[in-house]
Short mmCIF file of C-alpha atoms in Angstrom, two decimals:
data_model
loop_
_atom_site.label_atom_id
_atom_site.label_comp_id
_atom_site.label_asym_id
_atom_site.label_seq_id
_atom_site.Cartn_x
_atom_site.Cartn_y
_atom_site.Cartn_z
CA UNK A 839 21.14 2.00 39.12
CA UNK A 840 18.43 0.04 41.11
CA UNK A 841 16.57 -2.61 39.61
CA UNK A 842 12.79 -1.99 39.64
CA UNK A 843 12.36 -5.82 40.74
CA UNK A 844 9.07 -4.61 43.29
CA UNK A 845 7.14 -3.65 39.62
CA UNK A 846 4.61 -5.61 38.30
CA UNK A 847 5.62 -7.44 35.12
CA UNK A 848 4.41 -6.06 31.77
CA UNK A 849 1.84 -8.02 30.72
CA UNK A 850 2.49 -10.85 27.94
CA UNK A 851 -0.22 -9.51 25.84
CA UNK A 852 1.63 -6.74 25.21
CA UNK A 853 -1.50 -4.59 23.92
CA UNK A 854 -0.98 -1.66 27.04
CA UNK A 855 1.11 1.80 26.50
CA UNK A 856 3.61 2.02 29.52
CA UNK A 857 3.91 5.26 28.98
CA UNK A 858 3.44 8.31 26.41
CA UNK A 859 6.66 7.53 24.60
CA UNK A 860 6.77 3.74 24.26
CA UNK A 861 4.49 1.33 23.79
CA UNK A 862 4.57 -2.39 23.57
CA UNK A 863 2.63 -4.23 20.76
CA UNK A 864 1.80 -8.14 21.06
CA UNK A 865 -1.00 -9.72 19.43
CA UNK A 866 -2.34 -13.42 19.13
CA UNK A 867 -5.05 -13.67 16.07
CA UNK A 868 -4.69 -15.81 13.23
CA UNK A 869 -6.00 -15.56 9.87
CA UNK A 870 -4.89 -16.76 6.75
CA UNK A 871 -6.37 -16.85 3.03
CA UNK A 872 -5.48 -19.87 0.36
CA UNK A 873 -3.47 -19.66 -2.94
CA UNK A 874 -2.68 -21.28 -5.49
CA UNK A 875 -0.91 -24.65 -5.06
CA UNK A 876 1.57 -23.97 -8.03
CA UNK A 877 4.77 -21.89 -7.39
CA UNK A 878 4.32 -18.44 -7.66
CA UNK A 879 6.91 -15.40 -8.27
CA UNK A 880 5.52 -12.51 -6.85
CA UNK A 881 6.67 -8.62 -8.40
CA UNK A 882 6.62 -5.49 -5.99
CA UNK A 883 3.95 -4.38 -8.53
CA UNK A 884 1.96 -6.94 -7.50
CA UNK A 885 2.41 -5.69 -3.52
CA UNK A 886 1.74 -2.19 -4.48
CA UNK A 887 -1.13 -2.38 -6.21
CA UNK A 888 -3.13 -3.67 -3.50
CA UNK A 889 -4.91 -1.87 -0.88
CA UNK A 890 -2.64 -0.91 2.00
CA UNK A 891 -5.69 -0.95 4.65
CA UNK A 892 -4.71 -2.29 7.45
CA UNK A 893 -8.19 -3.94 8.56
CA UNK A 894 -8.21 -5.25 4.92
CA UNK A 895 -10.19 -9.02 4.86
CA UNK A 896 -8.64 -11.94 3.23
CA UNK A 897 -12.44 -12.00 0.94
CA UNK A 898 -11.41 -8.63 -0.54
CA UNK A 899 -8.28 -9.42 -2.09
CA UNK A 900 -10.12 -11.50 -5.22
CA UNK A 901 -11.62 -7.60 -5.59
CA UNK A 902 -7.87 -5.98 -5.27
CA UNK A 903 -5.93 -8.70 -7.10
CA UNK A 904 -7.93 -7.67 -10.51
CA UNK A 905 -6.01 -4.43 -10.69
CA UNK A 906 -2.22 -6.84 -9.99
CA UNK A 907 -0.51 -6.55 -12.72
CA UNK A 908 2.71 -8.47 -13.06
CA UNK A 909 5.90 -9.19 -15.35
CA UNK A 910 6.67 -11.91 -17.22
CA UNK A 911 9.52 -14.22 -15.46
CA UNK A 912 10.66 -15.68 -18.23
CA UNK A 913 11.28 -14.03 -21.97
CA UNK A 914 9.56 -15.71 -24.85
CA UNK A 915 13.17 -17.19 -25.98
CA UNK A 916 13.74 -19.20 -23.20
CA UNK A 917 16.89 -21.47 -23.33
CA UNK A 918 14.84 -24.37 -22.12
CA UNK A 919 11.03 -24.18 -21.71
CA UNK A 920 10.53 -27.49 -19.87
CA UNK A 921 12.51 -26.08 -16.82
CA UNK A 922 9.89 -25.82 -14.33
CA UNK A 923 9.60 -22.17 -13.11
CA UNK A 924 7.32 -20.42 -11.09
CA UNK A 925 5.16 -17.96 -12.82
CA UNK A 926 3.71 -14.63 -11.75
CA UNK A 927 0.68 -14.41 -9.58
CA UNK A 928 -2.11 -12.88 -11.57
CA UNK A 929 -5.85 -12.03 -11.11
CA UNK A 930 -7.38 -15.04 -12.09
CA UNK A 931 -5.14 -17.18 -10.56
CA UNK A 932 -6.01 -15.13 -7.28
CA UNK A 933 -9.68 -15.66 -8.36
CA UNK A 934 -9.91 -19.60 -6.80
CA UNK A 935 -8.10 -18.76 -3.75
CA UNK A 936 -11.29 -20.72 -1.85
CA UNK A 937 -11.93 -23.38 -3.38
CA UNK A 938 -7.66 -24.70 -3.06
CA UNK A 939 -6.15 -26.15 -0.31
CA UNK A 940 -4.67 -25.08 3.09
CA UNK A 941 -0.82 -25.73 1.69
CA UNK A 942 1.07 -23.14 3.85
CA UNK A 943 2.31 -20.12 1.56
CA UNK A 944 6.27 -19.22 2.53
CA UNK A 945 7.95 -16.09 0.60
CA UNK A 946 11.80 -15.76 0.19
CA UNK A 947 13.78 -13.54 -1.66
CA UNK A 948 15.88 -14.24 -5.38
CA UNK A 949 14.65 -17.27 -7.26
CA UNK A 950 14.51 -21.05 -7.96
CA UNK A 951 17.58 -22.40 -6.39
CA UNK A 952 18.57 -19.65 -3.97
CA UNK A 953 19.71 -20.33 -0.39
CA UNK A 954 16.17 -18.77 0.67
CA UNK A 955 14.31 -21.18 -0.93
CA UNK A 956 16.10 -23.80 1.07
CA UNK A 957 15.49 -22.18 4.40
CA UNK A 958 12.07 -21.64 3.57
CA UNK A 959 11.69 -25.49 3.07
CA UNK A 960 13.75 -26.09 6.21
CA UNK A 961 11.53 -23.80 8.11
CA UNK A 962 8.26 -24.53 6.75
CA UNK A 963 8.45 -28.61 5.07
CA UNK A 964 6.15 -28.81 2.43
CA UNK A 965 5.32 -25.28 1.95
CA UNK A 966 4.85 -23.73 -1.29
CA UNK A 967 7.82 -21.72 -1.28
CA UNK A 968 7.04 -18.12 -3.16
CA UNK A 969 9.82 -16.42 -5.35
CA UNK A 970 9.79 -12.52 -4.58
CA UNK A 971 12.27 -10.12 -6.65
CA UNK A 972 13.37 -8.27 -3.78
CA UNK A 973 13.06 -8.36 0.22
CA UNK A 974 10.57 -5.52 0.46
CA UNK A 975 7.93 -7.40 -2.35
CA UNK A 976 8.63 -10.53 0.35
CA UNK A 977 7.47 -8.14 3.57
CA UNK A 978 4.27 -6.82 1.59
CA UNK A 979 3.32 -9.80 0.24
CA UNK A 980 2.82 -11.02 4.07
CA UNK A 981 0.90 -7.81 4.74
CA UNK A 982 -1.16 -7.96 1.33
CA UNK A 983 -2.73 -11.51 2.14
CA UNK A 984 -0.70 -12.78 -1.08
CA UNK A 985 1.52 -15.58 1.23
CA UNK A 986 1.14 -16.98 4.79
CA UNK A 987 4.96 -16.53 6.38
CA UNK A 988 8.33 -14.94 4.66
CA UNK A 989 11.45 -16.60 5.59
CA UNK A 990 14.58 -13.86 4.92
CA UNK A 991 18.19 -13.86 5.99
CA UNK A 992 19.44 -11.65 8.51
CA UNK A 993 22.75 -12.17 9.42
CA UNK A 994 25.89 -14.63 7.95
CA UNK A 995 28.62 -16.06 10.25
CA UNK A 996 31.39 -14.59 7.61
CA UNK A 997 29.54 -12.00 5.83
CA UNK A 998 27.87 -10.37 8.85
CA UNK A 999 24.10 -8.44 8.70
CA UNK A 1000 21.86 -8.10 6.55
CA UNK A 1001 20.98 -4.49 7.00
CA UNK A 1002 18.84 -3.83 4.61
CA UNK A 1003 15.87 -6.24 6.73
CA UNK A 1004 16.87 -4.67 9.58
CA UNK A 1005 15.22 -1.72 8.12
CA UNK A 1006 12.30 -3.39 6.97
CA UNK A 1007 11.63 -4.81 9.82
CA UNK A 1008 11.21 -1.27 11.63
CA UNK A 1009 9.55 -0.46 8.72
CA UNK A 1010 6.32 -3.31 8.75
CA UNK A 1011 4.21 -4.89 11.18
CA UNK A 1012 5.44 -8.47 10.55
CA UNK A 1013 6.33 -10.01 13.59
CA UNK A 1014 9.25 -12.42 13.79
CA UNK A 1015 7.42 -16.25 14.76
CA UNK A 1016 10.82 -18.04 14.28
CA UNK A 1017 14.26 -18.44 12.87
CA UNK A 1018 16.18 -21.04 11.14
CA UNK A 1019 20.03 -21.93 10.39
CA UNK A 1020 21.22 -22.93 7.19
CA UNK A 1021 24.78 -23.66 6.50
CA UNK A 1022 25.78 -22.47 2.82
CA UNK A 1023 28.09 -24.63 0.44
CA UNK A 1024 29.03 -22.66 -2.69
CA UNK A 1025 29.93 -24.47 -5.79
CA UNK A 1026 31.52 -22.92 -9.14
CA UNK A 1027 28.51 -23.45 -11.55
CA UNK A 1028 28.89 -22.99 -15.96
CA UNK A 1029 27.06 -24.07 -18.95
CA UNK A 1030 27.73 -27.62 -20.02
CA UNK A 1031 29.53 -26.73 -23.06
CA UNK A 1032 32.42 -24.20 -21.01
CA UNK A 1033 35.33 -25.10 -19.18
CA UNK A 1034 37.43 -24.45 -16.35
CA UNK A 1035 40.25 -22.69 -18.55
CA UNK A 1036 37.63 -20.63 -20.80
CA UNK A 1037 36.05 -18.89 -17.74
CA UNK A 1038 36.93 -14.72 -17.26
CA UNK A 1039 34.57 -13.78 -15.08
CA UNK A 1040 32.05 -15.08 -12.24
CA UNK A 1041 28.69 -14.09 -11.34
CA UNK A 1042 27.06 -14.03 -7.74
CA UNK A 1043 25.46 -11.98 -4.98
CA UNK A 1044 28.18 -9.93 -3.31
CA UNK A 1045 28.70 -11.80 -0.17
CA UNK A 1046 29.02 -15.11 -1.65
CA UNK A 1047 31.52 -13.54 -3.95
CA UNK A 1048 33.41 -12.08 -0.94
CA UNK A 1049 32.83 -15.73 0.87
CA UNK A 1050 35.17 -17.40 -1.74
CA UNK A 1051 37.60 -14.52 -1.99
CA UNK A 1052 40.59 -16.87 -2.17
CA UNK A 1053 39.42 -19.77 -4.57
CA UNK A 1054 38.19 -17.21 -7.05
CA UNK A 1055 41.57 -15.02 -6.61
CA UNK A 1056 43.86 -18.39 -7.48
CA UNK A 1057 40.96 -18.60 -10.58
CA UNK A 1058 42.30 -14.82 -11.91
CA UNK A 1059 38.51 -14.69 -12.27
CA UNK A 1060 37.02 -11.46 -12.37
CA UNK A 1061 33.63 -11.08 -10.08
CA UNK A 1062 30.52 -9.63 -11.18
CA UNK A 1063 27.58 -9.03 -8.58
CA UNK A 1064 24.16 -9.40 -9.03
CA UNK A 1065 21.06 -9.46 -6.56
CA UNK A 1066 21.29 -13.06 -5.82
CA UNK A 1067 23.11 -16.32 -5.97
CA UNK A 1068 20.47 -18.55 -7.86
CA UNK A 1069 19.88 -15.05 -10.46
CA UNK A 1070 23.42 -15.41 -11.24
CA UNK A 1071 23.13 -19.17 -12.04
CA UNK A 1072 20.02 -18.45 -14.49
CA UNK A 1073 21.52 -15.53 -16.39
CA UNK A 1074 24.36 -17.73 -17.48
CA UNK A 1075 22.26 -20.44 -18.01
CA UNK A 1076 19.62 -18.47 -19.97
CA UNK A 1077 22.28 -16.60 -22.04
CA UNK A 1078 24.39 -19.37 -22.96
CA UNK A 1079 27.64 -17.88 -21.40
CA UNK A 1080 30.53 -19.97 -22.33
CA UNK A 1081 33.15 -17.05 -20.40
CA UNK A 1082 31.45 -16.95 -17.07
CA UNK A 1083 30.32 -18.83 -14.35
CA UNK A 1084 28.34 -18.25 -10.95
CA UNK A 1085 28.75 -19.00 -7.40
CA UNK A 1086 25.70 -20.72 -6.24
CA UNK A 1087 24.27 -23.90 -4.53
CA UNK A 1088 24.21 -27.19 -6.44
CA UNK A 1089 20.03 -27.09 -6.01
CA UNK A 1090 20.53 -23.67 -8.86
CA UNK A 1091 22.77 -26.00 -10.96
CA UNK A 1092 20.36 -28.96 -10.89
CA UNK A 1093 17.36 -26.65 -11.74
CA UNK A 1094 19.19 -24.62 -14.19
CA UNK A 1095 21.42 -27.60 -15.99
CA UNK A 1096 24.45 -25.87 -15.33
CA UNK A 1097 27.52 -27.87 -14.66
CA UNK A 1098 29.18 -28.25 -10.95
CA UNK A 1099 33.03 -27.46 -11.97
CA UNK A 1100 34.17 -26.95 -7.79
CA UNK A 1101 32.73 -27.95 -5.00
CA UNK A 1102 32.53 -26.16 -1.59
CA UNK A 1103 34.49 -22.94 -2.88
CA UNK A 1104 33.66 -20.51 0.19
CA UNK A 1105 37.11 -19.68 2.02
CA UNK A 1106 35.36 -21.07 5.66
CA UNK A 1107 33.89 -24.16 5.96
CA UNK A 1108 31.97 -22.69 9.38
CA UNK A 1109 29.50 -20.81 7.06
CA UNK A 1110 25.99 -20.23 8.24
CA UNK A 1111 23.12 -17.92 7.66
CA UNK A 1112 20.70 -17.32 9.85
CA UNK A 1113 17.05 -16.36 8.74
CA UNK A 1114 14.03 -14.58 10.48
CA UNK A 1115 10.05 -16.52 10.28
CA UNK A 1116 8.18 -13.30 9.88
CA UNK A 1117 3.91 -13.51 9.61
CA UNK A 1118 1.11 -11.18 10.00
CA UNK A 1119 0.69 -12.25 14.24
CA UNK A 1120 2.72 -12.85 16.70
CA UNK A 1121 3.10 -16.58 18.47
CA UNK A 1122 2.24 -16.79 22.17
CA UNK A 1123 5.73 -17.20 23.66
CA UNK A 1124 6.60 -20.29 26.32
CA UNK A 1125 8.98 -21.14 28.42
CA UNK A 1126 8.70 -25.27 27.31
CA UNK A 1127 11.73 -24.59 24.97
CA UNK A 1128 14.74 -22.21 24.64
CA UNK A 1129 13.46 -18.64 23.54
CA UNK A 1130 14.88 -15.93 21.73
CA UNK A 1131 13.10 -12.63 21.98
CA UNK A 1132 14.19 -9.66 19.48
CA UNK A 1133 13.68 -5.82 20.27
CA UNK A 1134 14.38 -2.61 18.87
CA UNK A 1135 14.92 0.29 20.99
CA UNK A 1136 16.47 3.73 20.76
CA UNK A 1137 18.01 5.94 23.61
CA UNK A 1138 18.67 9.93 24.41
CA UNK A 1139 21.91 11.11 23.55
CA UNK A 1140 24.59 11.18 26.60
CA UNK A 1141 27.21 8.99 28.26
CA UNK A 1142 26.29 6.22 29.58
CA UNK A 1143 22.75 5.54 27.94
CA UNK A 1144 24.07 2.46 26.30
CA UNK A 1145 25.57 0.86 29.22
CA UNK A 1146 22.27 1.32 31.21
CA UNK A 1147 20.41 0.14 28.74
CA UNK A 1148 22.23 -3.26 28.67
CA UNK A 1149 22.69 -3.31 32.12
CA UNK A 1150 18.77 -4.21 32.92
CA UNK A 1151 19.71 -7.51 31.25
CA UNK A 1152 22.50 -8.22 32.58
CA UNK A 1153 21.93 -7.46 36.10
CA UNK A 1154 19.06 -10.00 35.37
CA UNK A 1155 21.36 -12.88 33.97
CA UNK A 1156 19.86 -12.63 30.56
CA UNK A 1157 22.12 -13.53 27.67
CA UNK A 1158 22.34 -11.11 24.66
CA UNK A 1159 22.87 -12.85 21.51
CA UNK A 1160 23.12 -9.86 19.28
CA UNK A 1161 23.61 -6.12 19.29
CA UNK A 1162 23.06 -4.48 16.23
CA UNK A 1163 22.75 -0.81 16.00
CA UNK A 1164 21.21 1.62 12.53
CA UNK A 1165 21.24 5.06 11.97
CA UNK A 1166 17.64 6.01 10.82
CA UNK A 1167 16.01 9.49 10.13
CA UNK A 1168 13.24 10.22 13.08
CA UNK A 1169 10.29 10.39 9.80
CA UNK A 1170 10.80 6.80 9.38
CA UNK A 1171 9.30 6.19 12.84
CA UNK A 1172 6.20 8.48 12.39
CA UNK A 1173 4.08 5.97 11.27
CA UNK A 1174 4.92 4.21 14.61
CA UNK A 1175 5.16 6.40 17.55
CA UNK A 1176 3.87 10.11 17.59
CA UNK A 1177 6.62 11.41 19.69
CA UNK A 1178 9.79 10.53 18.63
CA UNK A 1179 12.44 12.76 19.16
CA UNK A 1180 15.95 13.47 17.01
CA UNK A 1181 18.06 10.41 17.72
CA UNK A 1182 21.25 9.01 15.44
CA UNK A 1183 20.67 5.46 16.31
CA UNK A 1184 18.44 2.68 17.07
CA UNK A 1185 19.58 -0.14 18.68
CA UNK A 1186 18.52 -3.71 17.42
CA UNK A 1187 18.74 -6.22 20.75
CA UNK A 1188 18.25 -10.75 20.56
CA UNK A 1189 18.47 -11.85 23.78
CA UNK A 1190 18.09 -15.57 24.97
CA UNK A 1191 14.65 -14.83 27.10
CA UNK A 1192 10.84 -15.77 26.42
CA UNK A 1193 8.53 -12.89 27.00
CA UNK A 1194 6.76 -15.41 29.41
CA UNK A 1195 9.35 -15.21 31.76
CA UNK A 1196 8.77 -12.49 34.29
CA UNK A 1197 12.73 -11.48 34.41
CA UNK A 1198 12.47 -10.56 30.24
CA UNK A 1199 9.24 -8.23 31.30
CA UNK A 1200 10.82 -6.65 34.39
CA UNK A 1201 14.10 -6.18 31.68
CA UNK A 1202 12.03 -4.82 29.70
CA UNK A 1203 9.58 -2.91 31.58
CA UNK A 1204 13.04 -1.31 33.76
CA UNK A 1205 14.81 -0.48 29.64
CA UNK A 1206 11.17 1.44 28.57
CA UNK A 1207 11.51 4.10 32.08
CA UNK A 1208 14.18 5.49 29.61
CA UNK A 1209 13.96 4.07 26.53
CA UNK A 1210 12.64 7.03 23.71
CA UNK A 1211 11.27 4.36 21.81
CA UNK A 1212 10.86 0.68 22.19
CA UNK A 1213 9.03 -2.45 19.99
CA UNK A 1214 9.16 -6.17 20.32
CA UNK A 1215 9.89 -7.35 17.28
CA UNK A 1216 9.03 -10.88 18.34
CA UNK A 1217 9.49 -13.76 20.80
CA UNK A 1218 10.17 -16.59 19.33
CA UNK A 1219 11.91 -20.10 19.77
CA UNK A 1220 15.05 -20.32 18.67
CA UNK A 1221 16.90 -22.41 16.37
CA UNK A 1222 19.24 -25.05 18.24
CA UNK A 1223 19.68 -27.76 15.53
CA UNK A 1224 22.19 -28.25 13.30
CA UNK A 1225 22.16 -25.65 10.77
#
């Protein structure tokens, strides 16, 4: 197979159709709306009941946000109503959204306490970091003008992906501006008034529950999931549990006034999450700093597609970080591309290349002559701290 190195680069802009079947889409405007300083827990019924169009203004959301209608967080018989929670966005807190300040709007997934949170604030210092009850409320809230940037976890060192954003991210038109690496330190969390011996059961998100596999096994504690780490380390707290406990950070036991009975309980020290910066545009991408660029592509059936398909990169020395690949049903992709045929797979790609660079466009300008479908999910620089 001959590289197509005589081609001209696909442009950066990334607004042109290369051909019927693919296209590549790569904006740079920037628009944001302002919020209220105070932190916020946002409901998917908030998300849903504004307007999905997408030329929607930021002045027309005061209009939309009077038909939001949202939850209560916490019940009336709260354990402890001087814990400071967020509350749910409502209409007439959306009503002064221009007369607050420019504070930059971050949504994660689970509540107070969780991991998320702490990424967000990693990513974003001094954000107003958003609650959202599930990952999909965090992706519409972006498009719905309600918060500036989501910060969500897509993969863990032990645990492995996060498919479930993988599909969301097919699924929106949030482009990926960033990531960030947080290292996660479990601790066994109960009420003040239980012990060690009393506990039966634990409380967590599954993966942090299959993280500490063999402290919780030498426990003889049985494991209960729920949707998040920090959710676990409320329930207890809120119900007064005295026979379970929850694996969660020591931030969720500080806001929660749980007790820290163990310390560092996962089963690998070496345990990191990384998360995606997602937003409403794109970032121009440089070459000033390493660059990670993320794509999702899918292929015709037949021996051999695969291999080609990597091959452009690597016959053009560019590193692939991740290879991730999702069955999806072809009416999933009918919002995005007209003429999709039946395929079993998609294939999600991070490889260690700016979209500035002219060898990442001829990769991917060579991958899209076969390619059935191909998006650029973002270019972005990557994370090289110390998680």
């Amino acid at each position: 197979m001959a590289a197509t190195a005589g081609k001209s680069p696909v442009s950066s802009s990334f607004v042109q159709k290369l051909n019927p079947r693919t296209s590549y889409c790569y904006q740079a405007s920037y628009s944001t709306i302002n919020l209220p300083r105070r932190l916020r827990r946002i409901h998917s019924q908030a998300c849903n009941n504004i307007s999905s169009s997408s030329d929607q203004v930021p002045d027309s959301v005061n209009k939309q946000a009077k038909a939001i209608e949202l939850q209560k967080l916490i019940d009336d018989d709260s354990r402890d109503s001087s814990i400071s929670l967020p509350r749910p966005l409502t209409s007439a807190s959306l009503s002064n959204l221009a007369t607050e300040g420019s504070r930059l709007r971050v949504a994660y997934q689970g509540v107070r306490g969780a991991y998320s949170e702490s990424a967000a604030e990693k990513a974003y210092p001094n954000c107003e970091a958003v609650p959202c009850e599930q990952f999909d409320t965090a992706f519409e809230a972006v498009e719905r003008w309600l918060v500036d940037r989501a910060v969500l976890p897509i993969e863990n060192s032990l645990g492995g992906s996060i498919h479930r954003n993988y599909d969301l991210l097919l699924r929106h038109r949030l482009h990926i501006v960033g990531e960030v690496k947080l290292a996660i330190r479990h601790c066994l969390l109960a009420n003040p008034d239980a012990n060690l011996e009393e506990l039966k059961r634990v409380l967590s998100h599954p993966q942090a529950l299959a993280q500490c596999e063999n402290t919780l096994t030498k426990l003889g504690l049985v494991r209960e999931a729920v949707d998040d780490t920090a959710g676990a380390a409320k329930f207890i707290a809120f119900h007064k549990l005295k026979d379970a406990g929850a694996v969660a950070s020591e931030t969720a036991a500080r806001i929660y006034g749980l007790n820290i009975l163990a310390r560092d309980i996962q089963d690998d020290s070496d345990n990191i999450t990384r998360f995606l910066m997602l937003a409403r545009e794109p970032i121009i991408p440089g070459i000033d700093k390493p660059f990670k660029t993320s794509i999702v592509f899918s292929l015709e059936e037949g021996p051999g597609e695969l291999f080609k398909a990597l091959a452009v990169f690597a016959m053009r020395n560019i590193n692939l970080t991740k290879i991730e690949s999702r069955p999806l049903p072809k009416q999933a992709l009918r919002a995005f591309v007209d003429s999709v045929k039946n395929f079993p797979y998609l294939f999600y790609v991070d490889f260690e290349a700016s979209m500035a660079d002219q060898n990442a466009q001829y990769a991917l300008g060579h991958l899209e002559e076969f390619a059935t479908f191909l998006r650029v999910l973002g270019s972005y620089p990557a994370d090289t701290g110390t998680p």
